[in-house]
C-alpha cells in the first residue's frame, strides 16, 4: 500500500457562487506558491493530476477554479471528487465561496456584468438557480467562506492563515539596477534616480568596471551624498515595506537608475539588496550591466 506521506499532491478546488471572490482567492493561492488554474473543466481534473504526478517540475500544490463558466462540465466535478478521494497520493480540499443574495446582486450591478446562468435575465434569477445547483458541492466543502462583509485583503489573510505552509514563499523584494538611456523598467514599483551622484564613468580607471567591483562601489559609497541618500532611503523603506505587507502585497520591485546602468545604480542596488536580505527573501537584478557601449 502506498505511503500517503510520500509524494502527496495537494489540490484545492476553488468554487462557489459567482461574484463571491474566486478571482481574489486564486490570486491569493498563487501568492502562496500554488500552481493555479482558472476555469479547469472538472472532467479533466483527474487527467491533469495524473500529468502533474509524472511531471519533472515537481508540482505538488495545485489550486483550481471551477465555476459556472464551465457549467456544461460542472456535474462531473462530484464524480471527479469521488475518484480523487480514493487516491492515496492526493489530498483534496474544497473551498466554497458564498455570499448573501443581496450582496451578490449588488456586486453584479456594480460590475455591470450578467450572471452566467441568466445572461438575458435578472441577476437574482441566476443567483437562485446557481445556489440550488451548488447545494451538494457546498455540503462537501471543507472550507466555506461567506464573503458578504469581507474586504479583498481580509479574504487574502484568511486564505493565507488556512492554507499557507512553511514552504510557501514569504514577502519578497527584487532590487534592480538600470540605465535611463535604455528606459525605465515597466515592472518596477518604486524607482529612484541616482544620476545626481558623481559618475565613476568619468574616472578613467573606473570607466570599464562596474558597481560589482570594489573599486567602483567604494568610490560611490564614499560620497557624502550617497551616505545621506542611504540614510534617508533606509528610513523610508523601514516605514513603507511593512505597510505594503499589511496591505497584502507579496512582492516589491525597487529600481535604482543611473545613466548607463553600470556604476551608481549597481552599487546602490547591491547595497540595499544585501540590507533587505537580512529580513526578506531578496533578489538582485542588474538589467543593463552588460549593455555597455564605450
mmCIF file of C-alpha atoms in Angstrom:
data_model
loop_
_atom_site.group_PDB
_atom_site.id
_atom_site.type_symbol
_atom_site.label_atom_id
_atom_site.label_comp_id
_atom_site.label_asym_id
_atom_site.label_seq_id
_atom_site.Cartn_x
_atom_site.Cartn_y
_atom_site.Cartn_z
ATOM 1 C CA UNK A 1 0.000 0.000 0.000
ATOM 2 C CA UNK A 2 1.369 3.466 -0.930
ATOM 3 C CA UNK A 3 2.609 5.651 1.899
ATOM 4 C CA UNK A 4 0.311 8.676 1.929
ATOM 5 C CA UNK A 5 3.018 10.909 3.368
ATOM 6 C CA UNK A 6 5.320 10.412 0.384
ATOM 7 C CA UNK A 7 4.801 12.191 -2.934
ATOM 8 C CA UNK A 8 1.433 13.553 -1.801
ATOM 9 C CA UNK A 9 -0.145 16.121 -4.093
ATOM 10 C CA UNK A 10 -2.388 18.764 -2.585
ATOM 11 C CA UNK A 11 -5.207 20.189 -4.664
ATOM 12 C CA UNK A 12 -7.611 22.895 -3.574
ATOM 13 C CA UNK A 13 -10.819 23.211 -5.584
ATOM 14 C CA UNK A 14 -11.931 26.853 -5.506
ATOM 15 C CA UNK A 15 -15.619 27.068 -6.290
ATOM 16 C CA UNK A 16 -18.842 28.659 -5.099
ATOM 17 C CA UNK A 17 -21.194 31.435 -6.057
ATOM 18 C CA UNK A 18 -20.335 33.659 -8.995
ATOM 19 C CA UNK A 19 -19.280 37.039 -7.636
ATOM 20 C CA UNK A 20 -18.227 35.699 -4.241
ATOM 21 C CA UNK A 21 -14.492 36.353 -4.696
ATOM 22 C CA UNK A 22 -12.924 33.497 -6.663
ATOM 23 C CA UNK A 23 -10.596 35.848 -8.550
ATOM 24 C CA UNK A 24 -9.151 37.208 -5.315
ATOM 25 C CA UNK A 25 -8.924 33.666 -3.967
ATOM 26 C CA UNK A 26 -6.920 32.240 -6.861
ATOM 27 C CA UNK A 27 -4.554 35.225 -6.736
ATOM 28 C CA UNK A 28 -4.047 34.517 -3.036
ATOM 29 C CA UNK A 29 -3.166 30.888 -3.706
ATOM 30 C CA UNK A 30 -0.747 31.972 -6.416
ATOM 31 C CA UNK A 31 0.983 34.199 -3.866
ATOM 32 C CA UNK A 32 1.232 31.188 -1.549
ATOM 33 C CA UNK A 33 3.147 29.245 -4.197
ATOM 34 C CA UNK A 34 0.358 27.068 -5.579
ATOM 35 C CA UNK A 35 0.242 26.163 -9.256
ATOM 36 C CA UNK A 36 -3.042 27.804 -10.214
ATOM 37 C CA UNK A 37 -5.506 27.010 -12.998
ATOM 38 C CA UNK A 38 -8.531 29.136 -13.771
ATOM 39 C CA UNK A 39 -11.722 27.537 -15.099
ATOM 40 C CA UNK A 40 -10.459 23.958 -15.315
ATOM 41 C CA UNK A 41 -13.183 21.643 -16.666
ATOM 42 C CA UNK A 42 -13.886 19.097 -13.894
ATOM 43 C CA UNK A 43 -13.840 16.251 -16.413
ATOM 44 C CA UNK A 44 -10.153 16.962 -16.962
ATOM 45 C CA UNK A 45 -9.244 17.145 -13.278
ATOM 46 C CA UNK A 46 -8.071 13.582 -12.782
ATOM 47 C CA UNK A 47 -6.223 13.626 -16.103
ATOM 48 C CA UNK A 48 -4.443 16.832 -15.160
ATOM 49 C CA UNK A 49 -3.394 15.459 -11.775
ATOM 50 C CA UNK A 50 -2.009 12.324 -13.411
ATOM 51 C CA UNK A 51 0.116 14.523 -15.671
ATOM 52 C CA UNK A 52 1.312 16.547 -12.698
ATOM 53 C CA UNK A 53 2.269 13.373 -10.871
ATOM 54 C CA UNK A 54 4.522 12.341 -13.735
ATOM 55 C CA UNK A 55 5.876 15.835 -14.400
ATOM 56 C CA UNK A 56 9.545 16.562 -13.769
ATOM 57 C CA UNK A 57 8.631 20.045 -12.477
ATOM 58 C CA UNK A 58 7.726 18.609 -9.060
ATOM 59 C CA UNK A 59 4.434 20.500 -8.814
ATOM 60 C CA UNK A 60 2.736 19.238 -5.665
ATOM 61 C CA UNK A 61 0.428 22.092 -4.632
ATOM 62 C CA UNK A 62 -2.370 22.979 -7.035
ATOM 63 C CA UNK A 63 -5.342 25.330 -6.810
ATOM 64 C CA UNK A 64 -8.038 25.089 -9.491
ATOM 65 C CA UNK A 65 -11.021 27.379 -10.010
ATOM 66 C CA UNK A 66 -14.149 25.573 -11.164
ATOM 67 C CA UNK A 67 -17.306 27.587 -11.637
ATOM 68 C CA UNK A 68 -20.356 28.099 -13.787
ATOM 69 C CA UNK A 69 -18.358 29.360 -16.739
ATOM 70 C CA UNK A 70 -17.819 25.657 -17.404
ATOM 71 C CA UNK A 71 -21.335 24.632 -16.435
ATOM 72 C CA UNK A 72 -21.564 22.019 -19.197
ATOM 73 C CA UNK A 73 -18.793 20.132 -17.383
ATOM 74 C CA UNK A 74 -19.764 21.041 -13.825
ATOM 75 C CA UNK A 75 -21.839 17.977 -13.000
ATOM 76 C CA UNK A 76 -18.776 15.800 -13.494
ATOM 77 C CA UNK A 77 -16.997 17.524 -10.582
ATOM 78 C CA UNK A 78 -18.777 15.402 -7.991
ATOM 79 C CA UNK A 79 -17.691 12.259 -9.841
ATOM 80 C CA UNK A 80 -14.112 13.564 -10.040
ATOM 81 C CA UNK A 81 -14.064 14.255 -6.299
ATOM 82 C CA UNK A 82 -15.256 10.716 -5.626
ATOM 83 C CA UNK A 83 -12.344 9.377 -7.671
ATOM 84 C CA UNK A 84 -9.760 11.621 -6.018
ATOM 85 C CA UNK A 85 -10.865 10.668 -2.512
ATOM 86 C CA UNK A 86 -9.790 7.112 -3.283
ATOM 87 C CA UNK A 87 -6.319 8.146 -4.428
ATOM 88 C CA UNK A 88 -3.658 7.960 -1.721
ATOM 89 C CA UNK A 89 -1.336 10.404 -3.485
ATOM 90 C CA UNK A 90 -3.865 13.281 -3.499
ATOM 91 C CA UNK A 91 -5.095 15.394 -0.616
ATOM 92 C CA UNK A 92 -8.173 17.172 -1.984
ATOM 93 C CA UNK A 93 -9.845 20.114 -0.266
ATOM 94 C CA UNK A 94 -12.811 22.145 -1.496
ATOM 95 C CA UNK A 95 -13.020 25.862 -0.757
ATOM 96 C CA UNK A 96 -16.561 27.143 -1.318
ATOM 97 C CA UNK A 97 -17.029 30.905 -1.511
ATOM 98 C CA UNK A 98 -20.500 32.147 -0.704
ATOM 99 C CA UNK A 99 -22.222 35.478 -0.136
ATOM 100 C CA UNK A 100 -25.700 36.718 0.643
ATOM 101 C CA UNK A 101 -28.040 37.162 -2.313
ATOM 102 C CA UNK A 102 -28.282 40.912 -1.741
ATOM 103 C CA UNK A 103 -24.512 41.221 -1.763
ATOM 104 C CA UNK A 104 -24.170 39.233 -4.984
ATOM 105 C CA UNK A 105 -26.862 41.295 -6.714
ATOM 106 C CA UNK A 106 -25.101 44.493 -5.678
ATOM 107 C CA UNK A 107 -21.753 43.227 -6.948
ATOM 108 C CA UNK A 108 -23.255 42.307 -10.316
ATOM 109 C CA UNK A 109 -24.837 45.720 -10.618
ATOM 110 C CA UNK A 110 -21.565 47.429 -9.755
ATOM 111 C CA UNK A 111 -19.636 45.377 -12.316
ATOM 112 C CA UNK A 112 -22.417 45.704 -14.923
ATOM 113 C CA UNK A 113 -21.984 42.051 -15.815
ATOM 114 C CA UNK A 114 -24.708 39.491 -16.384
ATOM 115 C CA UNK A 115 -24.930 36.304 -14.356
ATOM 116 C CA UNK A 116 -23.657 33.232 -16.282
ATOM 117 C CA UNK A 117 -26.927 31.385 -15.619
ATOM 118 C CA UNK A 118 -29.125 34.342 -16.571
ATOM 119 C CA UNK A 119 -27.305 36.169 -19.365
ATOM 120 C CA UNK A 120 -30.504 37.850 -20.564
ATOM 121 C CA UNK A 121 -32.386 37.967 -17.259
ATOM 122 C CA UNK A 122 -32.124 39.480 -13.810
ATOM 123 C CA UNK A 123 -29.021 38.670 -11.726
ATOM 124 C CA UNK A 124 -31.163 37.296 -8.886
ATOM 125 C CA UNK A 125 -32.647 34.663 -11.206
ATOM 126 C CA UNK A 126 -29.188 33.311 -11.981
ATOM 127 C CA UNK A 127 -28.083 33.524 -8.362
ATOM 128 C CA UNK A 128 -31.034 31.447 -7.124
ATOM 129 C CA UNK A 129 -30.530 28.873 -9.866
ATOM 130 C CA UNK A 130 -26.791 28.657 -9.139
ATOM 131 C CA UNK A 131 -27.345 28.295 -5.395
ATOM 132 C CA UNK A 132 -29.654 25.326 -5.999
ATOM 133 C CA UNK A 133 -27.192 23.663 -8.384
ATOM 134 C CA UNK A 134 -24.277 24.058 -5.946
ATOM 135 C CA UNK A 135 -26.084 22.753 -2.863
ATOM 136 C CA UNK A 136 -24.439 19.305 -2.874
ATOM 137 C CA UNK A 137 -20.991 20.703 -3.598
ATOM 138 C CA UNK A 138 -21.268 23.199 -0.747
ATOM 139 C CA UNK A 139 -22.146 20.349 1.573
ATOM 140 C CA UNK A 140 -18.943 18.532 0.615
ATOM 141 C CA UNK A 141 -16.711 21.575 1.065
ATOM 142 C CA UNK A 142 -14.245 21.534 3.944
ATOM 143 C CA UNK A 143 -13.997 25.312 3.901
ATOM 144 C CA UNK A 144 -16.991 27.620 3.368
ATOM 145 C CA UNK A 145 -16.321 31.352 3.443
ATOM 146 C CA UNK A 146 -19.115 33.913 3.433
ATOM 147 C CA UNK A 147 -17.514 36.943 1.802
ATOM 148 C CA UNK A 148 -20.522 39.277 2.147
ATOM 149 C CA UNK A 149 -18.709 41.523 4.604
ATOM 150 C CA UNK A 150 -15.125 40.659 3.676
ATOM 151 C CA UNK A 151 -12.761 43.071 2.009
ATOM 152 C CA UNK A 152 -10.325 41.534 -0.515
ATOM 153 C CA UNK A 153 -7.499 41.991 1.988
ATOM 154 C CA UNK A 154 -9.445 40.048 4.638
ATOM 155 C CA UNK A 155 -10.135 37.200 2.222
ATOM 156 C CA UNK A 156 -6.431 37.002 1.345
ATOM 157 C CA UNK A 157 -5.495 36.947 5.022
ATOM 158 C CA UNK A 158 -7.940 34.161 5.800
ATOM 159 C CA UNK A 159 -6.721 32.029 2.909
ATOM 160 C CA UNK A 160 -3.153 32.685 3.995
ATOM 161 C CA UNK A 161 -3.870 31.558 7.556
ATOM 162 C CA UNK A 162 -5.695 28.399 6.399
ATOM 163 C CA UNK A 163 -3.524 27.253 3.514
ATOM 164 C CA UNK A 164 -0.021 28.641 3.955
ATOM 165 C CA UNK A 165 2.812 26.307 4.867
ATOM 166 C CA UNK A 166 6.459 26.586 5.775
ATOM 167 C CA UNK A 167 7.275 26.035 2.085
ATOM 168 C CA UNK A 168 5.150 28.994 0.988
ATOM 169 C CA UNK A 169 7.148 31.958 -0.264
ATOM 170 C CA UNK A 170 7.303 34.928 2.100
ATOM 171 C CA UNK A 171 7.214 38.583 1.160
ATOM 172 C CA UNK A 172 9.987 39.178 -1.343
ATOM 173 C CA UNK A 173 11.917 42.190 -2.574
ATOM 174 C CA UNK A 174 13.521 42.403 -6.008
ATOM 175 C CA UNK A 175 16.128 45.154 -6.190
ATOM 176 C CA UNK A 176 17.029 46.213 -9.707
ATOM 177 C CA UNK A 177 19.582 48.486 -11.359
ATOM 178 C CA UNK A 178 19.018 50.006 -14.795
ATOM 179 C CA UNK A 179 20.207 52.698 -17.165
ATOM 180 C CA UNK A 180 17.846 55.533 -18.052
ATOM 181 C CA UNK A 181 19.161 55.568 -21.613
ATOM 182 C CA UNK A 182 17.585 52.104 -22.013
ATOM 183 C CA UNK A 183 14.234 53.057 -20.484
ATOM 184 C CA UNK A 184 12.591 52.716 -17.074
ATOM 185 C CA UNK A 185 11.640 49.120 -16.085
ATOM 186 C CA UNK A 186 7.912 48.660 -16.580
ATOM 187 C CA UNK A 187 7.604 46.234 -13.657
ATOM 188 C CA UNK A 188 9.177 48.488 -11.004
ATOM 189 C CA UNK A 189 7.027 49.573 -8.062
ATOM 190 C CA UNK A 190 9.477 52.193 -6.791
ATOM 191 C CA UNK A 191 12.057 53.974 -8.959
ATOM 192 C CA UNK A 192 14.938 56.068 -7.624
ATOM 193 C CA UNK A 193 17.041 58.266 -9.873
ATOM 194 C CA UNK A 194 20.658 58.336 -8.630
ATOM 195 C CA UNK A 195 22.111 60.324 -11.519
ATOM 196 C CA UNK A 196 22.773 63.249 -9.153
ATOM 197 C CA UNK A 197 25.702 61.281 -7.655
ATOM 198 C CA UNK A 198 29.190 61.774 -9.117
ATOM 199 C CA UNK A 199 29.593 59.419 -12.065
ATOM 200 C CA UNK A 200 32.503 56.930 -11.929
ATOM 201 C CA UNK A 201 32.308 56.796 -15.725
ATOM 202 C CA UNK A 202 34.339 59.995 -15.793
ATOM 203 C CA UNK A 203 37.124 58.447 -13.710
ATOM 204 C CA UNK A 204 39.305 56.804 -16.336
ATOM 205 C CA UNK A 205 40.392 53.791 -14.282
ATOM 206 C CA UNK A 206 36.802 53.126 -13.144
ATOM 207 C CA UNK A 207 35.080 53.531 -16.509
ATOM 208 C CA UNK A 208 35.492 49.908 -17.697
ATOM 209 C CA UNK A 209 34.461 48.498 -14.314
ATOM 210 C CA UNK A 210 31.002 48.101 -12.747
ATOM 211 C CA UNK A 211 29.402 48.558 -9.364
ATOM 212 C CA UNK A 212 30.009 44.875 -8.667
ATOM 213 C CA UNK A 213 33.696 45.647 -8.304
ATOM 214 C CA UNK A 214 35.080 47.017 -5.059
ATOM 215 C CA UNK A 215 36.845 49.991 -6.642
ATOM 216 C CA UNK A 216 33.599 51.377 -8.068
ATOM 217 C CA UNK A 217 31.362 50.576 -5.102
ATOM 218 C CA UNK A 218 33.871 52.134 -2.688
ATOM 219 C CA UNK A 219 34.008 55.272 -4.805
ATOM 220 C CA UNK A 220 30.209 55.621 -4.900
ATOM 221 C CA UNK A 221 29.629 54.728 -1.249
ATOM 222 C CA UNK A 222 32.317 57.134 -0.063
ATOM 223 C CA UNK A 223 30.400 60.111 -1.447
ATOM 224 C CA UNK A 224 28.736 62.244 1.220
ATOM 225 C CA UNK A 225 25.614 62.477 -0.949
ATOM 226 C CA UNK A 226 25.447 58.696 -1.158
ATOM 227 C CA UNK A 227 25.584 58.302 2.618
ATOM 228 C CA UNK A 228 22.832 60.881 3.050
ATOM 229 C CA UNK A 229 20.726 59.103 0.423
ATOM 230 C CA UNK A 230 21.231 55.723 2.098
ATOM 231 C CA UNK A 231 20.165 57.116 5.462
ATOM 232 C CA UNK A 232 17.011 58.709 4.089
ATOM 233 C CA UNK A 233 16.031 55.724 1.930
ATOM 234 C CA UNK A 234 16.618 53.301 4.804
ATOM 235 C CA UNK A 235 14.180 55.292 6.940
ATOM 236 C CA UNK A 236 11.711 55.376 4.042
ATOM 237 C CA UNK A 237 11.894 51.629 3.410
ATOM 238 C CA UNK A 238 11.581 50.812 7.110
ATOM 239 C CA UNK A 239 8.287 52.690 7.072
ATOM 240 C CA UNK A 240 6.935 51.639 3.654
ATOM 241 C CA UNK A 241 7.676 47.930 3.410
ATOM 242 C CA UNK A 242 5.633 46.909 6.492
ATOM 243 C CA UNK A 243 2.746 48.939 5.081
ATOM 244 C CA UNK A 244 2.936 47.022 1.791
ATOM 245 C CA UNK A 245 2.977 43.740 3.728
ATOM 246 C CA UNK A 246 -0.030 44.803 5.809
ATOM 247 C CA UNK A 247 -1.941 45.553 2.606
ATOM 248 C CA UNK A 248 -1.332 42.009 1.339
ATOM 249 C CA UNK A 249 1.376 42.753 -1.232
ATOM 250 C CA UNK A 250 3.604 39.707 -1.767
ATOM 251 C CA UNK A 251 6.416 41.270 -3.800
ATOM 252 C CA UNK A 252 8.036 44.680 -4.144
ATOM 253 C CA UNK A 253 10.290 45.698 -7.039
ATOM 254 C CA UNK A 254 12.639 48.577 -6.233
ATOM 255 C CA UNK A 255 14.707 50.010 -9.086
ATOM 256 C CA UNK A 256 17.736 52.295 -8.985
ATOM 257 C CA UNK A 257 18.594 54.097 -12.197
ATOM 258 C CA UNK A 258 21.681 55.912 -13.427
ATOM 259 C CA UNK A 259 22.719 56.896 -16.930
ATOM 260 C CA UNK A 260 24.058 53.601 -18.247
ATOM 261 C CA UNK A 261 23.190 51.123 -15.507
ATOM 262 C CA UNK A 262 26.764 50.013 -14.738
ATOM 263 C CA UNK A 263 28.133 52.062 -11.842
ATOM 264 C CA UNK A 264 25.977 54.085 -9.443
ATOM 265 C CA UNK A 265 22.713 52.150 -9.805
ATOM 266 C CA UNK A 266 24.505 48.800 -9.491
ATOM 267 C CA UNK A 267 26.269 49.934 -6.322
ATOM 268 C CA UNK A 268 23.031 51.107 -4.685
ATOM 269 C CA UNK A 269 21.102 48.002 -5.780
ATOM 270 C CA UNK A 270 23.799 45.760 -4.279
ATOM 271 C CA UNK A 271 23.865 47.756 -1.047
ATOM 272 C CA UNK A 272 20.115 47.704 -0.460
ATOM 273 C CA UNK A 273 19.757 44.146 -1.744
ATOM 274 C CA UNK A 274 22.142 42.928 0.950
ATOM 275 C CA UNK A 275 20.387 45.100 3.531
ATOM 276 C CA UNK A 276 16.934 43.720 2.644
ATOM 277 C CA UNK A 277 18.184 40.120 2.623
ATOM 278 C CA UNK A 278 18.608 40.314 6.401
ATOM 279 C CA UNK A 279 14.805 40.408 6.760
ATOM 280 C CA UNK A 280 13.172 39.418 3.478
ATOM 281 C CA UNK A 281 13.525 36.993 0.618
ATOM 282 C CA UNK A 282 15.570 39.140 -1.762
ATOM 283 C CA UNK A 283 16.760 39.002 -5.364
ATOM 284 C CA UNK A 284 19.092 41.450 -7.106
ATOM 285 C CA UNK A 285 18.888 42.095 -10.842
ATOM 286 C CA UNK A 286 21.209 44.263 -12.930
ATOM 287 C CA UNK A 287 19.275 44.800 -16.131
ATOM 288 C CA UNK A 288 21.777 46.806 -18.149
ATOM 289 C CA UNK A 289 25.119 45.856 -16.666
ATOM 290 C CA UNK A 290 26.194 44.056 -19.855
ATOM 291 C CA UNK A 291 24.888 46.660 -22.297
ATOM 292 C CA UNK A 292 27.911 48.925 -22.160
ATOM 293 C CA UNK A 293 28.810 50.749 -25.351
ATOM 294 C CA UNK A 294 32.048 52.712 -24.915
#
